[in-house]
XYZ file of C-alpha atoms in Angstrom:
652
model
C 87.052 174.772 166.215
C 90.589 174.858 164.769
C 91.377 172.243 162.185
C 92.847 171.977 158.688
C 90.183 173.043 156.287
C 90.096 170.024 154.028
C 87.867 171.739 151.418
C 90.645 174.127 150.575
C 93.436 173.391 148.303
C 96.657 172.306 150.055
C 98.349 175.638 149.257
C 95.468 177.455 150.856
C 95.376 175.493 154.062
C 95.520 177.602 157.250
C 94.803 177.229 160.872
C 91.722 178.758 162.451
C 92.571 180.513 165.726
C 91.180 179.194 169.004
C 88.852 181.551 170.746
C 87.969 181.262 174.375
C 85.668 184.366 174.588
C 82.518 182.487 175.325
C 84.228 180.144 177.724
C 85.576 182.874 179.902
C 82.228 184.762 179.892
C 80.546 181.652 181.135
C 83.080 181.096 183.851
C 83.019 184.666 185.091
C 79.231 184.658 185.192
C 79.301 181.409 187.090
C 81.829 182.817 189.682
C 79.850 186.052 190.071
C 76.506 184.244 190.543
C 78.165 181.563 192.795
C 79.650 184.039 195.224
C 76.088 185.071 196.206
C 74.130 181.801 196.070
C 76.235 178.712 196.485
C 76.392 177.058 199.940
C 79.848 176.081 201.168
C 79.243 175.437 204.882
C 78.889 171.725 205.210
C 81.813 169.463 205.969
C 83.665 167.243 203.575
C 83.141 163.523 203.453
C 84.745 160.628 201.653
C 82.624 159.002 198.947
C 80.186 156.776 200.721
C 80.296 158.363 204.143
C 77.228 159.775 205.906
C 76.231 163.424 206.028
C 76.775 163.812 209.739
C 75.779 167.017 211.765
C 76.752 170.341 210.479
C 77.648 173.387 212.411
C 77.439 176.500 210.196
C 80.360 178.908 210.452
C 81.893 181.691 208.375
C 85.400 181.929 207.045
C 86.845 182.431 210.489
C 86.030 180.690 213.825
C 85.445 182.265 217.256
C 89.196 182.808 217.673
C 89.411 184.725 214.313
C 91.696 182.011 212.956
C 91.291 181.095 209.368
C 89.664 177.627 209.203
C 89.699 177.007 205.466
C 92.826 175.905 203.805
C 94.655 173.007 202.006
C 93.247 170.477 204.473
C 89.600 171.545 203.964
C 89.647 171.455 200.151
C 90.020 167.776 199.473
C 90.205 165.979 196.058
C 89.926 162.464 194.860
C 90.464 160.575 191.532
C 87.866 158.462 189.698
C 89.841 155.270 190.535
C 89.292 155.867 194.237
C 85.522 155.726 193.711
C 85.576 152.882 191.195
C 87.699 150.641 193.275
C 85.824 151.448 196.554
C 88.817 153.196 198.151
C 87.179 156.266 199.631
C 90.343 158.264 199.879
C 90.382 162.007 199.753
C 93.651 163.983 199.588
C 94.474 167.477 200.918
C 96.166 169.890 198.592
C 99.894 169.576 198.253
C 101.895 172.525 199.787
C 105.202 170.568 199.890
C 108.357 171.971 198.525
C 110.170 168.828 197.417
C 110.569 168.722 193.634
C 108.539 172.003 193.349
C 111.370 173.559 191.254
C 110.920 170.879 188.614
C 107.765 172.489 187.135
C 108.046 171.224 183.571
C 106.605 167.769 182.794
C 109.888 166.311 181.542
C 111.725 167.500 184.624
C 108.892 166.208 186.896
C 109.475 162.782 185.440
C 113.018 162.841 186.579
C 114.147 163.431 182.980
C 112.944 159.971 182.138
C 111.469 161.379 178.905
C 113.428 162.301 175.852
C 112.261 165.619 174.335
C 113.573 168.176 171.798
C 115.163 170.403 174.430
C 112.276 172.780 174.938
C 109.182 172.958 177.058
C 106.223 171.482 175.162
C 108.228 169.758 172.469
C 107.674 166.212 171.307
C 108.614 163.682 173.982
C 108.804 159.912 174.437
C 109.622 157.771 177.522
C 113.267 156.767 177.813
C 112.315 153.406 179.231
C 109.806 150.925 177.686
C 106.320 151.361 179.065
C 103.408 149.081 179.010
C 100.479 150.416 176.927
C 97.475 151.754 178.819
C 95.195 150.467 176.055
C 95.547 146.961 174.591
C 93.146 147.854 171.693
C 93.334 150.349 168.856
C 94.916 153.723 169.492
C 95.868 156.560 167.242
C 99.680 156.256 167.544
C 100.077 159.999 167.661
C 101.295 160.316 171.233
C 104.367 162.528 171.346
C 102.401 165.237 173.142
C 100.622 162.954 175.679
C 102.940 164.285 178.389
C 101.286 167.774 178.110
C 97.642 166.550 178.022
C 95.471 166.354 181.146
C 93.562 163.238 180.309
C 90.045 162.614 181.830
C 91.288 159.826 184.059
C 93.874 162.094 185.683
C 91.508 165.019 186.552
C 90.868 165.739 190.242
C 87.422 165.939 191.645
C 86.887 168.156 194.681
C 84.871 168.474 197.814
C 85.413 171.954 199.271
C 84.018 173.947 202.222
C 84.932 177.232 200.657
C 85.645 178.309 197.032
C 89.142 177.074 196.045
C 91.375 178.711 193.551
C 94.950 177.897 192.459
C 97.100 180.203 190.379
C 100.542 179.146 189.148
C 102.839 181.074 186.968
C 106.287 179.754 185.905
C 108.651 181.990 184.013
C 111.455 179.850 182.508
C 114.552 181.354 181.109
C 114.382 182.112 177.451
C 110.672 182.795 177.742
C 109.488 179.204 178.536
C 106.300 179.995 180.317
C 103.467 178.083 181.942
C 100.273 179.395 183.417
C 97.894 177.103 185.410
C 94.541 178.205 186.829
C 92.232 175.851 188.800
C 88.924 176.576 190.498
C 86.439 174.413 192.402
C 83.536 174.945 194.761
C 80.521 173.164 196.207
C 77.145 174.244 194.924
C 75.716 172.249 197.857
C 77.370 169.687 200.176
C 76.809 166.880 197.598
C 77.600 168.702 194.367
C 80.876 170.258 193.321
C 81.923 171.958 190.096
C 85.234 173.281 188.811
C 87.474 174.028 185.829
C 91.160 174.073 184.933
C 92.926 176.263 182.441
C 96.512 175.874 181.333
C 98.776 177.477 178.873
C 102.328 176.986 177.514
C 104.265 179.609 175.634
C 107.826 178.501 174.896
C 110.043 180.605 172.660
C 112.406 178.798 170.364
C 115.663 177.963 172.146
C 117.322 177.629 168.742
C 117.392 180.514 166.336
C 114.446 182.693 167.530
C 113.752 185.715 165.297
C 111.968 187.801 168.018
C 110.998 187.704 171.675
C 107.657 186.116 170.858
C 108.975 183.758 168.145
C 107.467 180.713 169.857
C 108.163 177.082 169.300
C 105.233 175.884 171.375
C 101.813 177.468 171.957
C 99.341 175.412 173.974
C 95.796 176.174 175.357
C 94.124 173.564 177.460
C 90.969 173.704 179.575
C 88.719 171.159 181.344
C 85.450 171.426 183.213
C 84.489 168.867 185.838
C 81.788 168.017 188.281
C 80.923 165.331 190.890
C 77.647 164.664 192.582
C 76.190 162.170 195.058
C 72.564 161.584 195.968
C 71.203 162.408 199.412
C 71.075 158.700 200.362
C 74.564 158.243 198.872
C 73.534 155.390 196.706
C 74.208 157.237 193.416
C 77.486 158.958 192.409
C 78.300 160.769 189.255
C 81.639 162.172 187.849
C 81.764 164.010 184.573
C 84.239 166.153 182.842
C 85.107 167.662 179.381
C 88.682 168.326 178.321
C 90.209 170.138 175.367
C 93.775 170.729 174.256
C 95.161 172.686 171.323
C 98.877 172.174 171.036
C 100.801 173.916 168.201
C 104.445 173.432 167.556
C 106.579 175.467 165.028
C 109.001 172.714 164.046
C 112.690 173.400 163.509
C 114.072 169.933 162.502
C 117.136 170.346 164.654
C 120.519 171.989 164.118
C 122.019 171.613 160.610
C 125.163 169.356 161.102
C 128.582 170.551 160.194
C 128.934 168.055 157.406
C 126.049 169.755 155.608
C 127.044 173.325 156.521
C 130.565 173.944 157.805
C 129.450 177.341 159.288
C 126.742 175.721 161.387
C 127.931 175.843 165.061
C 126.322 173.368 167.429
C 126.110 175.399 170.700
C 125.266 178.906 169.669
C 121.547 178.457 170.646
C 119.895 181.749 169.525
C 122.293 181.969 166.548
C 122.049 178.244 165.615
C 121.238 177.266 162.009
C 118.168 175.077 161.888
C 116.496 173.047 159.140
C 112.900 174.272 159.336
C 111.438 177.754 159.645
C 108.113 177.338 157.673
C 106.737 174.188 159.186
C 104.029 173.608 161.842
C 102.490 170.662 163.725
C 99.227 170.657 165.667
C 97.576 168.181 167.924
C 93.937 168.947 168.844
C 92.166 166.742 171.442
C 88.660 166.750 172.842
C 87.218 164.313 175.368
C 83.844 163.857 176.957
C 83.851 161.553 180.015
C 81.171 160.202 182.365
C 81.298 157.786 185.236
C 78.399 156.939 187.423
C 77.417 154.153 189.811
C 74.399 153.032 191.837
C 74.270 150.878 194.961
C 71.703 148.015 194.447
C 72.431 146.314 197.726
C 74.721 147.394 200.504
C 78.245 146.678 199.346
C 77.209 145.912 195.749
C 77.036 148.549 192.939
C 76.498 148.706 189.196
C 78.427 151.288 187.188
C 78.691 152.661 183.652
C 81.527 154.619 181.936
C 81.121 156.637 178.724
C 83.866 158.258 176.717
C 83.851 160.121 173.510
C 87.258 161.163 172.224
C 88.657 162.990 169.192
C 92.213 163.756 168.059
C 93.105 165.739 164.971
C 96.766 165.717 164.084
C 98.290 167.961 161.366
C 101.595 168.806 159.899
C 102.151 171.613 157.365
C 105.299 172.751 155.493
C 106.020 175.176 152.690
C 108.264 173.165 150.335
C 108.977 176.207 148.083
C 111.260 177.467 150.945
C 114.558 176.055 152.293
C 112.431 173.660 154.434
C 112.341 171.250 151.490
C 116.045 170.480 152.042
C 115.222 168.845 155.401
C 113.034 166.253 153.705
C 115.339 165.810 150.735
C 118.068 164.413 152.995
C 115.746 161.448 153.730
C 113.906 161.007 150.411
C 112.473 162.943 147.408
C 108.987 161.572 147.843
C 106.149 164.059 147.196
C 103.197 161.719 147.053
C 100.435 164.341 147.306
C 101.771 167.847 146.484
C 105.157 169.142 145.199
C 104.917 172.549 146.803
C 103.186 171.968 150.195
C 103.070 169.186 152.687
C 99.695 169.111 154.395
C 99.343 165.878 156.356
C 96.100 165.438 158.275
C 94.833 162.399 160.325
C 91.729 162.301 162.565
C 91.139 159.642 165.199
C 87.732 159.250 167.036
C 86.302 156.718 169.390
C 83.275 156.127 171.545
C 83.561 153.762 174.643
C 80.874 152.298 176.807
C 81.681 150.071 179.808
C 79.155 148.544 182.117
C 79.828 146.330 185.062
C 79.234 145.559 188.776
C 81.522 145.734 191.746
C 81.489 145.396 195.519
C 83.078 144.343 198.625
C 82.742 141.036 200.357
C 84.405 141.558 203.702
C 88.059 142.538 202.997
C 87.808 141.447 199.355
C 86.880 143.761 196.440
C 85.567 142.321 193.226
C 84.624 143.735 189.806
C 83.421 142.455 186.439
C 82.505 144.377 183.259
C 81.869 144.349 179.605
C 83.319 147.111 177.351
C 82.605 148.160 173.811
C 84.757 150.464 171.751
C 84.092 151.725 168.228
C 86.067 154.241 166.238
C 88.026 155.070 163.181
C 91.105 156.820 161.757
C 90.430 159.038 158.706
C 92.510 161.040 156.397
C 91.710 162.875 153.132
C 94.178 160.546 151.398
C 92.641 157.242 152.718
C 90.706 155.270 150.161
C 88.428 154.160 153.070
C 88.291 154.987 156.801
C 90.322 152.664 159.015
C 87.549 151.530 161.350
C 87.513 149.329 164.403
C 84.931 147.669 166.660
C 86.212 145.997 169.873
C 84.449 144.010 172.611
C 86.188 143.431 176.013
C 85.402 141.442 179.107
C 87.272 141.949 182.289
C 87.348 141.937 186.043
C 89.406 142.567 189.204
C 89.910 141.125 192.598
C 91.612 142.763 195.595
C 92.156 141.553 199.042
C 93.347 143.658 202.021
C 94.608 141.925 205.083
C 95.220 145.317 206.646
C 96.333 148.725 205.384
C 99.930 147.471 204.867
C 99.248 144.053 203.360
C 97.179 143.586 200.238
C 97.048 141.722 196.838
C 95.350 142.603 193.550
C 94.694 140.780 190.314
C 92.918 142.158 187.306
C 92.519 141.086 183.698
C 90.999 142.125 180.381
C 90.272 140.103 177.281
C 89.911 141.746 173.840
C 87.748 139.372 171.804
C 89.236 137.487 169.969
C 93.031 138.214 170.137
C 94.183 140.635 172.828
C 94.539 140.387 176.573
C 96.265 141.830 179.671
C 96.717 140.147 183.056
C 98.045 141.971 186.114
C 99.009 140.745 189.530
C 100.211 142.820 192.534
C 101.418 142.075 195.990
C 101.982 144.860 198.480
C 103.571 144.487 201.953
C 105.516 146.688 204.345
C 108.819 145.304 203.044
C 108.284 144.102 199.465
C 106.131 145.138 196.461
C 105.759 142.664 193.547
C 103.937 142.889 190.283
C 103.531 140.810 187.132
C 101.987 141.726 183.823
C 101.411 139.648 180.725
C 99.809 141.313 177.703
C 99.213 141.059 173.989
C 98.258 144.368 172.479
C 97.509 145.785 169.053
C 99.908 148.039 167.018
C 98.619 151.560 166.682
C 96.375 152.596 163.772
C 99.104 154.952 162.573
C 101.592 152.090 162.405
C 99.019 150.009 160.335
C 98.017 152.744 157.846
C 99.560 156.135 157.075
C 99.123 158.508 154.094
C 101.402 161.571 154.182
C 103.209 163.602 151.596
C 106.614 162.117 152.321
C 105.747 158.667 153.708
C 102.947 156.180 153.031
C 102.365 152.638 154.093
C 99.813 149.875 154.779
C 100.675 147.069 157.160
C 99.106 144.052 158.663
C 101.176 143.632 161.884
C 100.693 140.954 164.519
C 100.002 141.778 168.150
C 102.885 142.806 170.344
C 103.564 140.600 173.389
C 105.148 141.539 176.656
C 105.937 139.939 180.012
C 106.957 142.205 182.829
C 108.046 141.474 186.403
C 108.690 144.253 188.864
C 109.904 144.112 192.400
C 110.989 146.622 195.042
C 112.359 146.050 198.510
C 111.495 148.697 201.095
C 114.041 149.348 203.744
C 112.867 152.294 205.754
C 114.426 153.514 208.973
C 114.394 156.670 210.969
C 116.787 158.827 208.817
C 117.444 156.409 206.003
C 115.188 154.918 203.216
C 116.689 152.568 200.651
C 114.581 150.924 197.812
C 116.437 148.425 195.668
C 114.337 147.417 192.635
C 114.411 145.147 189.648
C 112.347 145.203 186.366
C 112.433 142.389 183.862
C 110.797 142.805 180.386
C 110.329 140.363 177.513
C 108.885 142.040 174.412
C 108.151 140.184 171.172
C 106.903 141.302 167.799
C 107.789 144.837 168.685
C 106.730 147.559 166.288
C 109.033 150.585 165.787
C 110.066 153.103 163.196
C 113.251 152.055 161.306
C 116.111 154.089 159.985
C 114.085 155.058 157.006
C 111.276 156.480 159.273
C 108.895 153.630 158.196
C 106.887 151.567 160.567
C 108.337 147.948 160.826
C 107.829 144.883 162.975
C 110.574 142.723 164.292
C 110.030 138.949 164.705
C 112.555 138.356 167.425
C 112.441 139.076 171.182
C 114.137 141.544 173.392
C 114.979 140.895 177.081
C 115.543 143.930 179.395
C 117.101 143.550 182.791
C 116.794 146.794 184.768
C 118.070 146.823 188.393
C 117.900 150.028 190.246
C 118.095 151.607 193.672
C 116.705 154.827 195.173
C 117.754 156.242 198.509
C 116.827 159.121 200.836
C 119.257 160.124 203.698
C 118.607 162.687 206.312
C 121.645 164.213 208.149
C 121.491 166.602 211.126
C 117.625 166.751 210.693
C 117.662 169.250 207.928
C 120.223 168.104 205.280
C 118.820 165.587 202.849
C 120.423 163.580 200.074
C 118.080 161.784 197.561
C 119.439 159.627 194.757
C 118.325 157.126 192.099
C 120.497 154.848 189.912
C 119.204 152.612 187.147
C 121.181 150.216 185.016
C 119.817 148.549 181.888
C 120.976 145.515 179.887
C 119.121 144.515 176.697
C 119.717 141.165 174.928
C 117.880 139.132 172.304
C 117.354 139.200 168.593
C 115.508 142.608 168.847
C 117.950 144.210 171.312
C 118.963 146.930 168.790
C 115.350 148.102 168.357
C 115.317 149.628 171.830
C 117.518 152.602 172.482
C 117.984 153.048 176.325
C 120.992 154.403 178.053
C 122.907 151.759 180.045
C 123.170 154.023 183.126
C 120.901 156.646 184.550
C 121.739 158.680 187.661
C 119.831 161.407 189.444
C 120.913 162.908 192.731
C 119.876 165.788 194.873
C 121.520 167.369 197.970
C 119.597 170.058 199.779
C 118.773 171.827 203.008
C 115.170 171.358 204.121
C 113.625 173.016 207.125
C 111.611 175.824 208.680
C 113.058 179.250 209.602
C 111.863 182.288 211.587
C 109.630 180.307 213.989
C 108.112 178.368 211.063
C 106.939 181.412 209.262
C 109.231 180.442 206.348
C 109.822 176.977 204.962
C 112.833 176.685 202.622
C 114.710 174.210 200.527
C 117.929 174.976 198.693
C 120.538 172.864 197.092
C 121.809 171.316 193.880
C 120.450 168.577 191.666
C 122.335 166.491 189.124
C 121.425 164.028 186.391
C 123.372 161.843 184.078
C 122.726 159.354 181.228
C 125.445 157.290 179.632
C 125.960 157.745 175.943
C 123.669 155.986 173.469
C 122.209 156.276 169.981
C 118.988 157.916 171.030
C 116.142 157.900 168.634
C 115.791 160.873 166.258
C 112.584 162.759 165.578
C 110.638 163.165 162.243
C 108.262 166.147 162.418
C 106.204 165.144 159.331
C 105.036 161.853 160.914
C 105.392 163.018 164.491
C 107.325 159.899 165.423
C 110.709 159.064 166.949
C 112.746 156.607 164.801
C 116.005 154.572 164.971
C 119.328 156.110 163.898
C 122.902 154.890 164.107
C 125.012 157.868 163.318
C 124.491 160.344 166.204
C 125.785 159.406 169.587
C 124.103 161.419 172.345
C 127.114 161.463 174.440
C 127.206 161.173 178.274
C 127.144 164.567 180.012
C 126.328 165.369 183.728
C 124.003 168.320 184.131
C 123.890 170.191 187.443
C 121.082 172.565 188.554
C 120.910 174.848 191.548
C 117.422 175.629 193.226
C 115.672 177.412 195.973
C 112.103 176.588 197.007
C 110.294 178.805 199.490
C 106.847 178.716 201.211
C 105.322 181.480 203.163
C 101.818 180.547 204.449
C 100.198 179.013 201.294
C 102.440 180.668 198.758
C 105.287 178.869 197.121
C 108.130 180.375 195.136
C 110.925 178.733 193.244
C 114.250 179.854 191.763
C 116.244 177.399 189.599
C 119.400 177.894 187.683
C 119.711 175.445 184.840
C 123.010 173.874 183.746
C 125.073 175.322 186.563
C 128.266 173.546 185.228
C 127.989 175.153 181.729
C 131.438 176.223 180.587
C 133.250 174.005 183.085
C 133.124 170.746 181.040
C 135.163 169.429 178.186
C 132.115 169.718 175.909
C 130.426 173.082 175.462
C 126.939 171.699 175.999
C 124.898 168.508 175.686
C 122.175 166.884 173.579
C 118.901 165.345 174.517
C 117.993 164.118 170.978
C 120.090 163.983 167.775
C 120.640 167.561 166.614
C 118.668 169.009 169.588
C 120.646 170.648 172.371
C 119.680 170.684 176.031
C 119.110 173.871 177.988
C 121.959 176.325 178.323
C 122.626 178.144 181.678
C 119.532 180.195 182.513
C 117.347 181.206 185.517
C 113.780 179.961 186.080
C 111.218 181.597 188.358
C 107.834 180.361 189.533
C 105.109 181.122 192.045
C 102.016 179.159 193.240
C 99.136 180.604 195.189
C 96.220 178.945 196.934
C 93.041 180.887 197.749
C 90.134 179.608 199.845
C 87.554 182.383 199.766
């Protein structure tokens, strides 16, 4: 297992390489054995449905037509089973948004990163925390991690395999492999394997001089008993994410020969520094039906996260840290920061349906710690929660939901939802803990110990749904009130503000279809922030995203194609800067990430079950008053380059 060897001296620290030899041998043996022995012939069912009669058949029916495909390999998420919503989804073969294969682009560029695939990223807009209790606080690579609650569980008639390869310009590459098959009609197994290899967009020394190297895999299974009273979902996930940090472009005021938009020839701060984020999760969910419509369930999680940063301070990299401070708390020649977070969670409860009403109640216990070689004692936590949920469904279009969770003795979250054909409303009130990293940190350049209060938030969201034959318009409004917010100040130190911030965010999204095959999709968001803590949130006042494209079949529906242009725009703002040593974004008041529209051209194709994409980034490069744009202070966005990608589905 790769980690920083803490028994070595800091100057001797090195990273152990990840080896997947035994994993692949196991997978290949499983596949070889499975092709001969595993049964795939019984039909799919939603969780909780009966077996039904089965007619055995091969891969083709009597008319020699292939019967297995995206509609026979169905998947579901854990929340579907937990909330008694037996929904299974066929595989997606759609083309819309397929060209946006990177996580930041998939979000609609609502994440701020460092201008490269796999680099540190944070949401542009304030987001409610998923966990009101203790968390590590090292989350800049969350966007690239396939967490256990997001994994898909399958029910397949035939072996299912997905292969995806995306070749971004400048050697920004992604490989995704997924496999699933039924051992028998009630038991499915599968695995996922994902890699990222992204060459440095700034100052690479060679073709394989990567900024990001990621290897991620997960193994999953789901099982139901013959009488369908017992269900089990389990998975194991692991991510090793390594980033060779660059610190951004050296500004002109430091080096007058440093040009800002030379990309491969740019002068950067760091060339001997590296960050890693290693995560490992074990997850189990199972439930048993005691009486018809009434189940008990249990959830088990065991998580680990090891975060490291290493830098050789005997090189020019030391100048990057000297511009902020001269602190060398641990070692003068080498920075070797290491923090390890671990937790074990057990949740037990009951749930059921009483007519159209779903109910749930549970007790949850979490225990864990944050450790570091430089801590005097581990930062431990033990947390007890009680919670529950209630959902009513008048019909498939009208429903309401309410859920809550209380962290004994001083944390809580209350959510309410109302869904109708014309209006969606939600309200959330929460009091959540600062992260463990914000409470205690021991690094070579920064150290602190804090005793922060809980952060409070009230959020109201509403969306009006105006859907017609060829027009769909969705006006929306989000209101946030945040108090006691914890952030990283201009000195890169964790700090808490006593005041409140009020965010008013109206928006509208629209989808128009002209002449049946021409579509225009747009989204506009405006944000106003007031209150004593308004300057602690850095959000652009205006966000615009628009796409105009042709969408339709050709050649008697043997080819499906989309082609068009997509643009995005953020108004200028003092975006947060990034500190690699702490792996945190922090406030700055000197660098204005100026407004700049970016235009991309794309073509998406589908032939049978194969999808292909072509995208040219930054189509308007060289036609603007500025030679390029920034996404984060001292980090430029992509220059003009061509991306290619292909996705295959196999069902035998």
